[in-house]
Coordinates of C-alpha atoms in Angstrom, one line a residue:
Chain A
X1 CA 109.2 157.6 171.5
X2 CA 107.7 154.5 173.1
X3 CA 108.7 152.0 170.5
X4 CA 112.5 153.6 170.6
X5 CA 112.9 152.8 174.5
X6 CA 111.0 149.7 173.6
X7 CA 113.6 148.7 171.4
X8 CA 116.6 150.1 173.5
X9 CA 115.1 147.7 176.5
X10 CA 114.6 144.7 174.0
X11 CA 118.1 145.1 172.5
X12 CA 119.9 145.3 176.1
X13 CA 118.2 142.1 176.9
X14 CA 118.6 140.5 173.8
X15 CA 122.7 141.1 174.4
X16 CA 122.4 139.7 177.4
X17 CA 120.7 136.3 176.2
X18 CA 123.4 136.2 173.4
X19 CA 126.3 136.3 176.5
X20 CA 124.1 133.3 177.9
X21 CA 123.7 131.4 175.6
X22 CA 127.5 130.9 174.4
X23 CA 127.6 128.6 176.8
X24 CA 124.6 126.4 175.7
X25 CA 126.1 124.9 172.2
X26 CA 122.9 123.9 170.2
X27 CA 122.3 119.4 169.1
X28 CA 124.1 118.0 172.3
X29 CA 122.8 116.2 175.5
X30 CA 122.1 118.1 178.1
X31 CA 120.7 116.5 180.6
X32 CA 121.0 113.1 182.5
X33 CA 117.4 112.5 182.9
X34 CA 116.4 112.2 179.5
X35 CA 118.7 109.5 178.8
X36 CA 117.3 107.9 181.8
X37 CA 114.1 107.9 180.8
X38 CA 115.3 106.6 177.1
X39 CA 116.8 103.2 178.3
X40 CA 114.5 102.6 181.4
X41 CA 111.7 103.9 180.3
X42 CA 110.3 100.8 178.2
X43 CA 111.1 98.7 180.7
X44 CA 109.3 100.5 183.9
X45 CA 106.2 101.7 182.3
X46 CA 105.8 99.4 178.7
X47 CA 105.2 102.6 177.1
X48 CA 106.7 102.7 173.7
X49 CA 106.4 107.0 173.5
X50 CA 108.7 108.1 175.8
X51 CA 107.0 111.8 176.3
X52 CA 104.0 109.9 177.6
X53 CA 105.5 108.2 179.7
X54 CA 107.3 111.3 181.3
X55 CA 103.8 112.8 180.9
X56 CA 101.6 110.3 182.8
X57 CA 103.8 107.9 184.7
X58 CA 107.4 109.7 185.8
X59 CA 105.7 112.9 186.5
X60 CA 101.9 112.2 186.8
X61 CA 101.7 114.2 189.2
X62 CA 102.7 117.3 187.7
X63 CA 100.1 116.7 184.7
X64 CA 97.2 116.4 187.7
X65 CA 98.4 119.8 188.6
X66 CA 98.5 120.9 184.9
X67 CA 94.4 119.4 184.4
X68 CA 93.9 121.5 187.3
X69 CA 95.2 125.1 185.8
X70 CA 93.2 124.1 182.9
X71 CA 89.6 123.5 184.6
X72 CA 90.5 126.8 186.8
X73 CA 90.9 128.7 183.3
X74 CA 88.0 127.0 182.2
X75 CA 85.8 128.2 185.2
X76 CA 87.4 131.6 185.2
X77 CA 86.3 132.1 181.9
X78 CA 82.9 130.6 182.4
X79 CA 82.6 133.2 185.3
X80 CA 84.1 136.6 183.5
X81 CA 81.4 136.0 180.4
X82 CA 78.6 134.4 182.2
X83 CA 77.8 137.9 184.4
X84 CA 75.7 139.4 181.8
X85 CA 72.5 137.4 181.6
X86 CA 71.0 136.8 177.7
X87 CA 67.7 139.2 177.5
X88 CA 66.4 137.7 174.2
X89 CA 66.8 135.5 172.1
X90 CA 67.7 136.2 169.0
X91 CA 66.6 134.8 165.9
X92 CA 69.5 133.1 164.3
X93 CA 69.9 132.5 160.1
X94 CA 70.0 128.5 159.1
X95 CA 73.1 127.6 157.4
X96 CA 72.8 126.2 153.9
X97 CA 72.0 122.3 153.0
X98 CA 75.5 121.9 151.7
X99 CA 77.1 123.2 155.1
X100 CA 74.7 121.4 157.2
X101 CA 75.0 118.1 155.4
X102 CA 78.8 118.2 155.5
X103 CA 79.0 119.0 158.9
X104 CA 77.0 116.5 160.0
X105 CA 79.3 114.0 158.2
X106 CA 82.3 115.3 159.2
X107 CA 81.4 115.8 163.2
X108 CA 81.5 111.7 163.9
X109 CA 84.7 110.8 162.0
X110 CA 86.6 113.9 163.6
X111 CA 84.8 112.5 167.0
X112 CA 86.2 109.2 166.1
X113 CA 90.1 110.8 165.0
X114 CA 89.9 112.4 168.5
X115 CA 89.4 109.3 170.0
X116 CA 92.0 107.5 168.8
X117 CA 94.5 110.0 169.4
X118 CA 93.7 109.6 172.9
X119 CA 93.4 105.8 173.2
X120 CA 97.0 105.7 171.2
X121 CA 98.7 108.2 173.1
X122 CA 101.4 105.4 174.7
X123 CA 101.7 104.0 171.5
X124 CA 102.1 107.1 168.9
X125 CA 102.1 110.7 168.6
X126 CA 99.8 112.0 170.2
X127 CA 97.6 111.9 173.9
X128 CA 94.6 113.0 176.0
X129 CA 95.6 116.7 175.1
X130 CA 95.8 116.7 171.2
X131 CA 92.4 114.1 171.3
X132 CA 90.4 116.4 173.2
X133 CA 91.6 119.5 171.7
X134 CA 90.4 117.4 168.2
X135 CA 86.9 116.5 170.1
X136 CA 86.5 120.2 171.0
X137 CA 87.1 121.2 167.4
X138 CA 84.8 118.9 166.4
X139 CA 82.3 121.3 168.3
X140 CA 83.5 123.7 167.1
X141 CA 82.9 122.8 163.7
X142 CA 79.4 121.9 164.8
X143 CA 78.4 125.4 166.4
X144 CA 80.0 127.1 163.3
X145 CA 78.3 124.8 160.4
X146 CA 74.9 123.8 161.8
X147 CA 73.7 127.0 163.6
X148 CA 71.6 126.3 166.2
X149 CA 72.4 123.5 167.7
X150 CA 73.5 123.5 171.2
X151 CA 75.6 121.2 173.6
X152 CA 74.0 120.8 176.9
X153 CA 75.7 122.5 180.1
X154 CA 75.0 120.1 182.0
X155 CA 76.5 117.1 179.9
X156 CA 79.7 119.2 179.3
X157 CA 80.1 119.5 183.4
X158 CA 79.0 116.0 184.3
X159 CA 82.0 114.4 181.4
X160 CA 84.7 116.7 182.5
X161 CA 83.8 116.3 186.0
X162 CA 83.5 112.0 185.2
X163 CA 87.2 112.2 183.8
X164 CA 89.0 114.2 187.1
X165 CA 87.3 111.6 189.3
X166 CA 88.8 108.7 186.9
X167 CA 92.2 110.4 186.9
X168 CA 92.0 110.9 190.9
X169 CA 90.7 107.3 192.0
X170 CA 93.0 105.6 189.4
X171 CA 95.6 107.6 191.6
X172 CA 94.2 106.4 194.8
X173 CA 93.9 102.9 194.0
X174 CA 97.3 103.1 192.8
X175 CA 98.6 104.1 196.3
X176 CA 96.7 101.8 198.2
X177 CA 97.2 98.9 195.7
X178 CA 100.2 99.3 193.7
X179 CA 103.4 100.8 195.8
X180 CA 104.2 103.6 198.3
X181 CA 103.0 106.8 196.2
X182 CA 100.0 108.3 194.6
X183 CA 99.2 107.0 191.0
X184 CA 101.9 104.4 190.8
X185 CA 101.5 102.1 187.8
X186 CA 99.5 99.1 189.6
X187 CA 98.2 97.4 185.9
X188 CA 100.4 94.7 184.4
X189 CA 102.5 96.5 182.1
X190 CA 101.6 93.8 179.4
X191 CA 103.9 93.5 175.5
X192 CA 105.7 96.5 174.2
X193 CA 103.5 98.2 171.5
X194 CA 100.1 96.6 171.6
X195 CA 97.2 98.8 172.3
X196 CA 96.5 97.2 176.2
X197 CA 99.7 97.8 177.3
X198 CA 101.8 99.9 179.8
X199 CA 99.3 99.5 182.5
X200 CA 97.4 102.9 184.0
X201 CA 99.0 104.9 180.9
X202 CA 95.4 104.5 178.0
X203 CA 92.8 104.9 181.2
X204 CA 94.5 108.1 182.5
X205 CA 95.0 109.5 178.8
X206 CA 91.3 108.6 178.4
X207 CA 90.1 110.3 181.1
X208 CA 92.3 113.4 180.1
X209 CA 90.7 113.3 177.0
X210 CA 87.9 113.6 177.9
X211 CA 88.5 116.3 180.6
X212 CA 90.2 118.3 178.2
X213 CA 87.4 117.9 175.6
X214 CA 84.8 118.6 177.4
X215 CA 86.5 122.0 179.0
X216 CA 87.3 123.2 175.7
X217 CA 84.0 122.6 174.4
X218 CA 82.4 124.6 177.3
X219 CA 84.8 127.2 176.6
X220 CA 83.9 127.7 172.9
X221 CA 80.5 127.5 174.1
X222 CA 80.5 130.1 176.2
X223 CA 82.7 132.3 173.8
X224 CA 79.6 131.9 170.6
X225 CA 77.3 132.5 173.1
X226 CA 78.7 135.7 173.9
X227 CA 79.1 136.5 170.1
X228 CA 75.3 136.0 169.4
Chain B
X1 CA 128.0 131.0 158.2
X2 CA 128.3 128.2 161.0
X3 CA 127.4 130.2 163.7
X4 CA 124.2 130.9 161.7
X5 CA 123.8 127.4 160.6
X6 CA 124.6 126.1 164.4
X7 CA 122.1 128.4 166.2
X8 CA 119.6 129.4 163.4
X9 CA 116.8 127.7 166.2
X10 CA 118.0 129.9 168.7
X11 CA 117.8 133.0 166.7
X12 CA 114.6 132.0 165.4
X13 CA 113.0 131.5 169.0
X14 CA 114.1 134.8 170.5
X15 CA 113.3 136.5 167.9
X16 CA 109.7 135.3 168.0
X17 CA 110.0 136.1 172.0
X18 CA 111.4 139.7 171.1
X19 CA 108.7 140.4 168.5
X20 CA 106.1 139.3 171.0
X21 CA 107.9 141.7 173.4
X22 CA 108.0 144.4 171.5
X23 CA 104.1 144.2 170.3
X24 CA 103.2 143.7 173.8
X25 CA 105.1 146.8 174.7
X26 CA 104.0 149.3 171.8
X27 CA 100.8 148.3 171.0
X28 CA 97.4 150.3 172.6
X29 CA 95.0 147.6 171.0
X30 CA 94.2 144.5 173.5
X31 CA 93.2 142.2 171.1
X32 CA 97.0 143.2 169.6
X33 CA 99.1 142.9 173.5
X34 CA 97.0 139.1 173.7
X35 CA 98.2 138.1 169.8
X36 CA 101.7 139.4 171.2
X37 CA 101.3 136.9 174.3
X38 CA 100.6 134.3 171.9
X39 CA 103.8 134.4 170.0
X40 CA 106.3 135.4 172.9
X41 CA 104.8 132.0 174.4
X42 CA 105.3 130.3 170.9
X43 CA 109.0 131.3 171.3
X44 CA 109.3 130.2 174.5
X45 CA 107.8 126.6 173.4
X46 CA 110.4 126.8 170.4
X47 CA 113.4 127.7 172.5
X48 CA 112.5 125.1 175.1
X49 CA 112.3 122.1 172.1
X50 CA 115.3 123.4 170.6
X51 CA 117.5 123.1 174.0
X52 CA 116.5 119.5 173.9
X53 CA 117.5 118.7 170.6
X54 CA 120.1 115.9 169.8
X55 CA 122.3 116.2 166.6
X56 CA 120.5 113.8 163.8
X57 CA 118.6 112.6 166.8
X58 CA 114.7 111.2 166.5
X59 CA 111.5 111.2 168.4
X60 CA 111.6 109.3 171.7
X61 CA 108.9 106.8 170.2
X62 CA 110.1 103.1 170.1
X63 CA 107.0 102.0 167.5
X64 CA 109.2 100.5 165.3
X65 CA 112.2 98.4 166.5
X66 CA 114.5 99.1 164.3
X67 CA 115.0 102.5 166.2
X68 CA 118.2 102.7 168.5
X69 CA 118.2 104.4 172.0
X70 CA 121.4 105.8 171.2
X71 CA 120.1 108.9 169.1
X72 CA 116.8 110.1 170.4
X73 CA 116.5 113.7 171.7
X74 CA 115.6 114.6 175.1
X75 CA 112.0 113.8 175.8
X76 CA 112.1 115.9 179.2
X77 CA 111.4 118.9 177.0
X78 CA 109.3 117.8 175.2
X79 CA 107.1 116.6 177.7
X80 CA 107.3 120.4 179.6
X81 CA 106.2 122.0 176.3
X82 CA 103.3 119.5 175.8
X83 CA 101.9 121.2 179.5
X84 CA 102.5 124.6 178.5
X85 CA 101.0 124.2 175.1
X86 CA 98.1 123.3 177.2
X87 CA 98.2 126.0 179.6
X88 CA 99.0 128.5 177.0
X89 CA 95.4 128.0 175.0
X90 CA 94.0 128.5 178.6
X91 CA 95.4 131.5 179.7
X92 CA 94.8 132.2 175.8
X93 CA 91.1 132.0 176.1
X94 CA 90.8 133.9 179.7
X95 CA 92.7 136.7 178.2
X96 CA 90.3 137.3 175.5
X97 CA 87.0 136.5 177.6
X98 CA 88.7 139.6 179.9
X99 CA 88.8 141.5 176.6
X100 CA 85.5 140.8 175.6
X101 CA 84.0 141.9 179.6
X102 CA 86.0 145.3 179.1
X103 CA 84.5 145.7 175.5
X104 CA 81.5 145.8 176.6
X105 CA 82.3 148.1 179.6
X106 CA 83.8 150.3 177.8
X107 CA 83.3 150.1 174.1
X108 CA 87.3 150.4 173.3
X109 CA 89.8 148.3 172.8
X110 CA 92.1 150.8 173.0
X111 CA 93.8 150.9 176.2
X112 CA 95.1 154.5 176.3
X113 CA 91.1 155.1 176.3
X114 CA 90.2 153.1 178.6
X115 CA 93.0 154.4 181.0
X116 CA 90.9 157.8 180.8
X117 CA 87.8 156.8 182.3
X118 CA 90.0 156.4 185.5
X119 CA 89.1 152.9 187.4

Protein backbone atom coordinates (compact mmCIF):
# COMPACT_ATOMS: atom_id res chain seq x y z
CA UNK A 1 0.00 0.00 0.00
CA UNK A 2 2.91 2.36 0.89
CA UNK A 3 5.11 1.59 -2.07
CA UNK A 4 1.78 2.25 -4.44
CA UNK A 5 1.26 5.93 -3.05
CA UNK A 6 4.99 6.01 -3.13
CA UNK A 7 4.99 5.57 -6.64
CA UNK A 8 1.75 7.60 -7.42
CA UNK A 9 3.73 10.66 -5.49
CA UNK A 10 7.13 9.83 -7.48
CA UNK A 11 5.27 9.59 -10.81
CA UNK A 12 3.25 12.99 -10.36
CA UNK A 13 6.58 14.58 -9.72
CA UNK A 14 8.43 12.94 -12.23
CA UNK A 15 5.64 14.44 -14.92
CA UNK A 16 6.16 17.51 -13.67
CA UNK A 17 10.14 17.58 -14.10
CA UNK A 18 9.52 16.21 -17.67
CA UNK A 19 7.09 19.64 -18.34
CA UNK A 20 10.37 21.46 -16.95
CA UNK A 21 12.71 20.27 -18.44
CA UNK A 22 11.43 20.80 -22.24
CA UNK A 23 12.69 23.89 -21.90
CA UNK A 24 16.26 23.00 -20.82
CA UNK A 25 17.58 21.34 -24.39
CA UNK A 26 20.56 19.05 -23.27
CA UNK A 27 24.80 20.06 -24.92
CA UNK A 28 24.27 23.94 -25.13
CA UNK A 29 25.58 26.99 -23.11
CA UNK A 30 23.75 28.04 -20.62
CA UNK A 31 25.20 30.31 -18.82
CA UNK A 32 27.29 33.56 -19.29
CA UNK A 33 29.60 33.00 -16.49
CA UNK A 34 31.21 30.03 -17.50
CA UNK A 35 32.35 31.42 -20.65
CA UNK A 36 33.63 34.22 -18.54
CA UNK A 37 35.59 32.32 -16.51
CA UNK A 38 36.96 30.23 -19.80
CA UNK A 39 38.62 33.33 -21.57
CA UNK A 40 39.53 35.39 -18.36
CA UNK A 41 40.23 32.95 -16.28
CA UNK A 42 44.02 32.22 -17.41
CA UNK A 43 44.69 35.52 -17.46
CA UNK A 44 43.30 36.74 -13.78
CA UNK A 45 44.44 33.86 -11.72
CA UNK A 46 47.37 31.75 -14.09
CA UNK A 47 45.47 28.76 -13.28
CA UNK A 48 45.45 26.44 -16.14
CA UNK A 49 42.17 24.22 -14.51
CA UNK A 50 39.51 26.31 -14.83
CA UNK A 51 37.21 24.48 -11.88
CA UNK A 52 40.04 25.44 -9.53
CA UNK A 53 40.10 28.40 -10.27
CA UNK A 54 36.29 28.93 -9.74
CA UNK A 55 36.99 26.80 -6.70
CA UNK A 56 39.69 28.74 -4.88
CA UNK A 57 40.03 32.09 -6.43
CA UNK A 58 36.35 33.43 -8.07
CA UNK A 59 34.52 31.88 -5.27
CA UNK A 60 37.00 31.26 -2.43
CA UNK A 61 34.92 32.30 -0.27
CA UNK A 62 32.25 29.92 -0.73
CA UNK A 63 34.81 26.83 -0.43
CA UNK A 64 35.79 28.47 3.22
CA UNK A 65 32.19 28.07 3.90
CA UNK A 66 32.21 24.61 2.39
CA UNK A 67 35.65 23.47 4.79
CA UNK A 68 33.52 24.74 7.44
CA UNK A 69 30.27 22.23 6.87
CA UNK A 70 32.85 19.71 6.61
CA UNK A 71 34.87 20.22 10.14
CA UNK A 72 31.08 20.75 11.75
CA UNK A 73 30.15 17.14 10.25
CA UNK A 74 33.40 16.12 11.37
CA UNK A 75 32.85 17.29 15.08
CA UNK A 76 29.19 16.18 15.00
CA UNK A 77 30.26 12.88 14.33
CA UNK A 78 33.08 12.93 16.72
CA UNK A 79 30.43 13.96 19.37
CA UNK A 80 27.34 11.43 18.46
CA UNK A 81 30.01 8.29 18.79
CA UNK A 82 32.32 9.56 21.40
CA UNK A 83 29.35 9.54 24.29
CA UNK A 84 29.85 5.96 25.18
CA UNK A 85 33.27 5.71 26.93
CA UNK A 86 35.45 2.20 25.87
CA UNK A 87 35.25 -0.11 29.21
CA UNK A 88 37.95 -2.54 28.03
CA UNK A 89 40.14 -3.13 25.82
CA UNK A 90 39.85 -5.66 23.78
CA UNK A 91 42.37 -7.98 22.64
CA UNK A 92 42.60 -7.54 18.97
CA UNK A 93 43.92 -10.58 16.26
CA UNK A 94 47.38 -9.54 14.23
CA UNK A 95 46.91 -9.47 10.65
CA UNK A 96 49.05 -11.88 8.59
CA UNK A 97 52.87 -11.05 7.44
CA UNK A 98 51.71 -10.77 3.79
CA UNK A 99 48.94 -8.07 4.81
CA UNK A 100 51.16 -6.25 7.07
CA UNK A 101 54.13 -6.12 4.86
CA UNK A 102 51.99 -4.91 1.89
CA UNK A 103 50.36 -2.34 3.76
CA UNK A 104 53.29 -0.93 5.04
CA UNK A 105 54.45 -0.52 1.41
CA UNK A 106 51.64 0.73 0.02
CA UNK A 107 50.74 3.40 2.95
CA UNK A 108 53.85 5.98 1.80
CA UNK A 109 53.30 5.81 -2.03
CA UNK A 110 49.41 6.40 -1.61
CA UNK A 111 50.67 9.23 1.05
CA UNK A 112 52.87 10.42 -1.68
CA UNK A 113 49.75 10.07 -4.74
CA UNK A 114 47.69 12.14 -2.28
CA UNK A 115 50.10 14.66 -2.15
CA UNK A 116 50.53 15.36 -5.41
CA UNK A 117 47.04 15.50 -6.25
CA UNK A 118 46.85 18.34 -3.91
CA UNK A 119 50.03 20.25 -4.86
CA UNK A 120 48.73 19.83 -8.73
CA UNK A 121 45.35 20.76 -8.26
CA UNK A 122 45.79 24.32 -10.55
CA UNK A 123 47.60 22.41 -12.90
CA UNK A 124 45.51 18.96 -13.40
CA UNK A 125 42.59 17.01 -12.38
CA UNK A 126 42.44 16.97 -9.27
CA UNK A 127 42.75 19.33 -5.67
CA UNK A 128 42.86 19.55 -1.87
CA UNK A 129 39.53 17.51 -1.85
CA UNK A 130 40.40 14.38 -3.95
CA UNK A 131 44.29 14.48 -2.20
CA UNK A 132 43.00 14.41 1.16
CA UNK A 133 40.26 12.07 0.54
CA UNK A 134 43.40 9.76 -1.01
CA UNK A 135 45.52 10.58 2.38
CA UNK A 136 42.54 9.52 4.42
CA UNK A 137 42.31 6.28 2.49
CA UNK A 138 45.56 5.75 3.01
CA UNK A 139 44.49 5.40 6.75
CA UNK A 140 42.23 3.68 6.01
CA UNK A 141 44.07 1.08 4.52
CA UNK A 142 46.37 1.32 7.46
CA UNK A 143 43.69 0.63 10.28
CA UNK A 144 42.26 -2.18 8.02
CA UNK A 145 45.72 -4.02 7.08
CA UNK A 146 47.94 -3.54 10.19
CA UNK A 147 45.55 -3.96 13.16
CA UNK A 148 46.53 -2.21 15.87
CA UNK A 149 48.07 0.63 14.93
CA UNK A 150 46.60 3.86 15.97
CA UNK A 151 46.78 7.57 14.74
CA UNK A 152 47.17 10.00 17.53
CA UNK A 153 44.07 12.40 18.34
CA UNK A 154 45.94 14.85 19.07
CA UNK A 155 48.12 14.96 15.78
CA UNK A 156 44.86 14.57 13.69
CA UNK A 157 43.42 17.92 15.55
CA UNK A 158 46.55 19.97 15.62
CA UNK A 159 47.01 19.27 11.31
CA UNK A 160 43.40 19.99 10.52
CA UNK A 161 43.34 22.77 12.87
CA UNK A 162 47.25 23.99 11.20
CA UNK A 163 45.51 24.02 7.65
CA UNK A 164 42.10 26.34 8.63
CA UNK A 165 44.54 28.81 10.15
CA UNK A 166 46.73 28.67 6.74
CA UNK A 167 43.56 29.01 4.69
CA UNK A 168 42.31 31.98 7.04
CA UNK A 169 45.54 34.10 7.33
CA UNK A 170 46.37 33.55 3.64
CA UNK A 171 42.84 35.24 3.39
CA UNK A 172 43.84 37.98 5.68
CA UNK A 173 46.99 38.82 4.32
CA UNK A 174 45.34 38.88 1.09
CA UNK A 175 43.01 41.76 2.20
CA UNK A 176 45.33 43.75 3.85
CA UNK A 177 48.06 43.24 1.20
CA UNK A 178 46.67 42.34 -2.08
CA UNK A 179 43.26 44.42 -2.93
CA UNK A 180 39.91 45.49 -1.33
CA UNK A 181 38.49 41.84 -0.36
CA UNK A 182 39.27 38.89 1.71
CA UNK A 183 41.63 36.27 0.06
CA UNK A 184 42.37 38.16 -3.13
CA UNK A 185 45.18 36.62 -5.15
CA UNK A 186 48.26 38.86 -3.70
CA UNK A 187 51.20 36.11 -5.14
CA UNK A 188 52.69 36.89 -8.55
CA UNK A 189 50.64 34.85 -10.75
CA UNK A 190 54.00 33.58 -12.33
CA UNK A 191 53.95 31.25 -16.30
CA UNK A 192 50.91 29.43 -17.29
CA UNK A 193 51.38 25.67 -16.37
CA UNK A 194 54.37 25.39 -14.16
CA UNK A 195 54.04 24.00 -10.75
CA UNK A 196 54.69 27.73 -8.86
CA UNK A 197 52.28 29.40 -10.58
CA UNK A 198 48.79 31.15 -10.15
CA UNK A 199 49.72 32.78 -6.99
CA UNK A 200 47.59 31.76 -3.57
CA UNK A 201 46.00 28.85 -5.66
CA UNK A 202 48.82 25.47 -4.44
CA UNK A 203 49.06 27.03 -0.67
CA UNK A 204 45.28 27.17 -0.25
CA UNK A 205 44.84 23.63 -1.96
CA UNK A 206 47.59 22.52 0.40
CA UNK A 207 46.18 23.63 3.30
CA UNK A 208 42.75 22.07 2.17
CA UNK A 209 44.48 19.00 1.78
CA UNK A 210 45.44 18.73 4.56
CA UNK A 211 42.26 19.87 6.43
CA UNK A 212 40.29 17.49 4.51
CA UNK A 213 42.76 14.72 5.27
CA UNK A 214 43.13 14.98 8.49
CA UNK A 215 39.03 15.24 9.20
CA UNK A 216 38.48 12.20 7.28
CA UNK A 217 41.01 10.35 8.96
CA UNK A 218 39.51 11.26 12.44
CA UNK A 219 36.33 10.30 11.09
CA UNK A 220 37.33 6.76 10.07
CA UNK A 221 38.93 6.68 13.33
CA UNK A 222 36.28 7.24 15.26
CA UNK A 223 33.93 4.99 13.14
CA UNK A 224 36.66 1.53 13.76
CA UNK A 225 36.84 2.52 17.05
CA UNK A 226 33.28 2.17 17.54
CA UNK A 227 33.34 -1.24 15.56
CA UNK A 228 35.97 -2.82 17.95
CA UNK B 1 15.06 7.56 -30.90
CA UNK B 2 16.48 11.27 -30.66
CA UNK B 3 14.72 12.27 -27.84
CA UNK B 4 16.27 9.27 -26.14
CA UNK B 5 19.59 9.85 -27.63
CA UNK B 6 19.30 13.79 -26.78
CA UNK B 7 18.31 13.41 -23.12
CA UNK B 8 19.53 9.79 -22.20
CA UNK B 9 21.70 11.96 -19.14
CA UNK B 10 18.66 13.46 -18.01
CA UNK B 11 16.75 10.26 -17.83
CA UNK B 12 19.58 8.66 -16.28
CA UNK B 13 19.86 11.34 -13.40
CA UNK B 14 16.25 11.33 -12.35
CA UNK B 15 15.97 8.17 -12.46
CA UNK B 16 18.83 7.64 -10.01
CA UNK B 17 17.01 10.65 -7.93
CA UNK B 18 13.54 8.72 -8.19
CA UNK B 19 15.02 5.39 -7.17
CA UNK B 20 16.67 7.11 -4.22
CA UNK B 21 13.19 8.53 -3.57
CA UNK B 22 11.40 5.78 -3.70
CA UNK B 23 13.95 3.58 -1.33
CA UNK B 24 13.88 6.39 1.05
CA UNK B 25 10.15 6.33 1.13
CA UNK B 26 9.43 2.41 1.30
CA UNK B 27 12.15 1.20 3.08
CA UNK B 28 11.88 0.51 7.28
CA UNK B 29 15.73 -0.33 7.37
CA UNK B 30 18.04 2.84 8.20
CA UNK B 31 21.02 1.60 6.95
CA UNK B 32 18.60 1.08 3.58
CA UNK B 33 16.84 5.21 3.83
CA UNK B 34 20.92 6.40 4.18
CA UNK B 35 22.12 4.06 0.96
CA UNK B 36 18.83 5.77 -0.68
CA UNK B 37 20.27 9.37 0.38
CA UNK B 38 23.41 8.27 -1.19
CA UNK B 39 22.10 7.78 -4.68
CA UNK B 40 19.28 10.50 -4.81
CA UNK B 41 22.50 12.80 -4.03
CA UNK B 42 24.44 10.91 -6.76
CA UNK B 43 21.58 12.01 -9.14
CA UNK B 44 21.50 15.23 -8.17
CA UNK B 45 25.51 15.54 -8.84
CA UNK B 46 24.78 13.81 -12.28
CA UNK B 47 21.89 16.09 -13.19
CA UNK B 48 23.82 19.10 -12.19
CA UNK B 49 27.13 18.03 -14.61
CA UNK B 50 24.94 17.12 -17.26
CA UNK B 51 23.08 20.78 -17.34
CA UNK B 52 26.63 22.06 -17.92
CA UNK B 53 27.56 20.06 -20.61
CA UNK B 54 28.68 21.50 -24.03
CA UNK B 55 28.10 19.46 -27.33
CA UNK B 56 31.66 17.65 -28.14
CA UNK B 57 32.89 20.10 -25.52
CA UNK B 58 36.13 19.24 -23.11
CA UNK B 59 37.35 19.71 -19.67
CA UNK B 60 38.00 23.35 -18.68
CA UNK B 61 41.80 22.39 -18.24
CA UNK B 62 44.25 24.43 -20.50
CA UNK B 63 47.46 21.76 -19.83
CA UNK B 64 48.03 21.32 -23.19
CA UNK B 65 47.86 24.26 -25.69
CA UNK B 66 46.64 22.95 -28.33
CA UNK B 67 43.15 23.09 -26.53
CA UNK B 68 40.73 25.98 -27.89
CA UNK B 69 38.48 28.04 -25.51
CA UNK B 70 35.88 27.76 -27.96
CA UNK B 71 34.49 24.17 -26.87
CA UNK B 72 34.95 23.59 -23.23
CA UNK B 73 31.87 22.97 -21.05
CA UNK B 74 30.77 25.03 -18.21
CA UNK B 75 33.11 24.79 -15.32
CA UNK B 76 30.55 26.62 -13.01
CA UNK B 77 29.01 23.18 -12.47
CA UNK B 78 31.46 21.55 -12.16
CA UNK B 79 33.01 23.43 -9.57
CA UNK B 80 29.30 23.30 -7.48
CA UNK B 81 29.32 19.49 -7.69
CA UNK B 82 33.12 19.27 -6.56
CA UNK B 83 31.48 21.05 -2.97
CA UNK B 84 28.68 18.92 -2.70
CA UNK B 85 30.64 15.75 -3.47
CA UNK B 86 32.34 16.98 -0.45
CA UNK B 87 29.52 17.70 1.67
CA UNK B 88 27.71 14.71 0.59
CA UNK B 89 30.50 12.05 2.27
CA UNK B 90 29.96 14.36 5.33
CA UNK B 91 26.45 14.34 5.89
CA UNK B 92 27.24 10.63 4.63
CA UNK B 93 29.24 9.79 7.59
CA UNK B 94 26.96 11.77 10.34
CA UNK B 95 24.00 9.86 9.05
CA UNK B 96 25.42 6.53 9.75
CA UNK B 97 27.33 7.48 13.18
CA UNK B 98 23.32 8.54 14.03
CA UNK B 99 22.55 4.95 12.99
CA UNK B 100 25.08 3.41 14.85
CA UNK B 101 24.03 5.69 18.44
CA UNK B 102 20.28 4.41 17.77
CA UNK B 103 21.70 0.68 17.29
CA UNK B 104 22.93 0.59 20.21
CA UNK B 105 19.85 2.28 21.93
CA UNK B 106 17.75 0.28 20.60
CA UNK B 107 19.10 -2.83 19.06
CA UNK B 108 16.89 -2.31 15.66
CA UNK B 109 17.46 -0.94 12.66
CA UNK B 110 14.13 -1.15 11.81
CA UNK B 111 12.34 1.97 12.12
CA UNK B 112 8.71 0.84 12.47
CA UNK B 113 10.38 -0.74 15.79
CA UNK B 114 11.94 1.75 17.00
CA UNK B 115 8.75 3.99 16.42
CA UNK B 116 7.11 1.64 19.19
CA UNK B 117 9.23 2.35 22.00
CA UNK B 118 7.61 5.79 21.81
CA UNK B 119 10.45 8.71 22.23
Amino acid sequence: MKSIISLILLSVIALGIAISLDKIPFGVPKTKIGDYYIDKGREETGAANIVTSVVVNYRCFDTLGEVTILFIAAIGLGAVLATRRKKEKREIEPASLVLYAGCRFLFPLILLFGAYISIHGHLTPGGGFQGGVVVASAFLLAYLGCRGRRVSETGIKTVESLGGLVFIVVGLVGLAVGGHYFLSNFLSKGELNSLFSAGVIPIIYIAIGLKVGSELTGVIDHLVEESE
Amino acid sequence: MTFLHDYIYYIGAFGLIFIGLFIMLVKHNLIKVIIGLSILETGVNLFLIAVGYISKGTAPIFSNSAVESERMVDPVPQALVLTAIVIGVAVLALALSLAIRLYHHYGVLDLRKIKEQRW
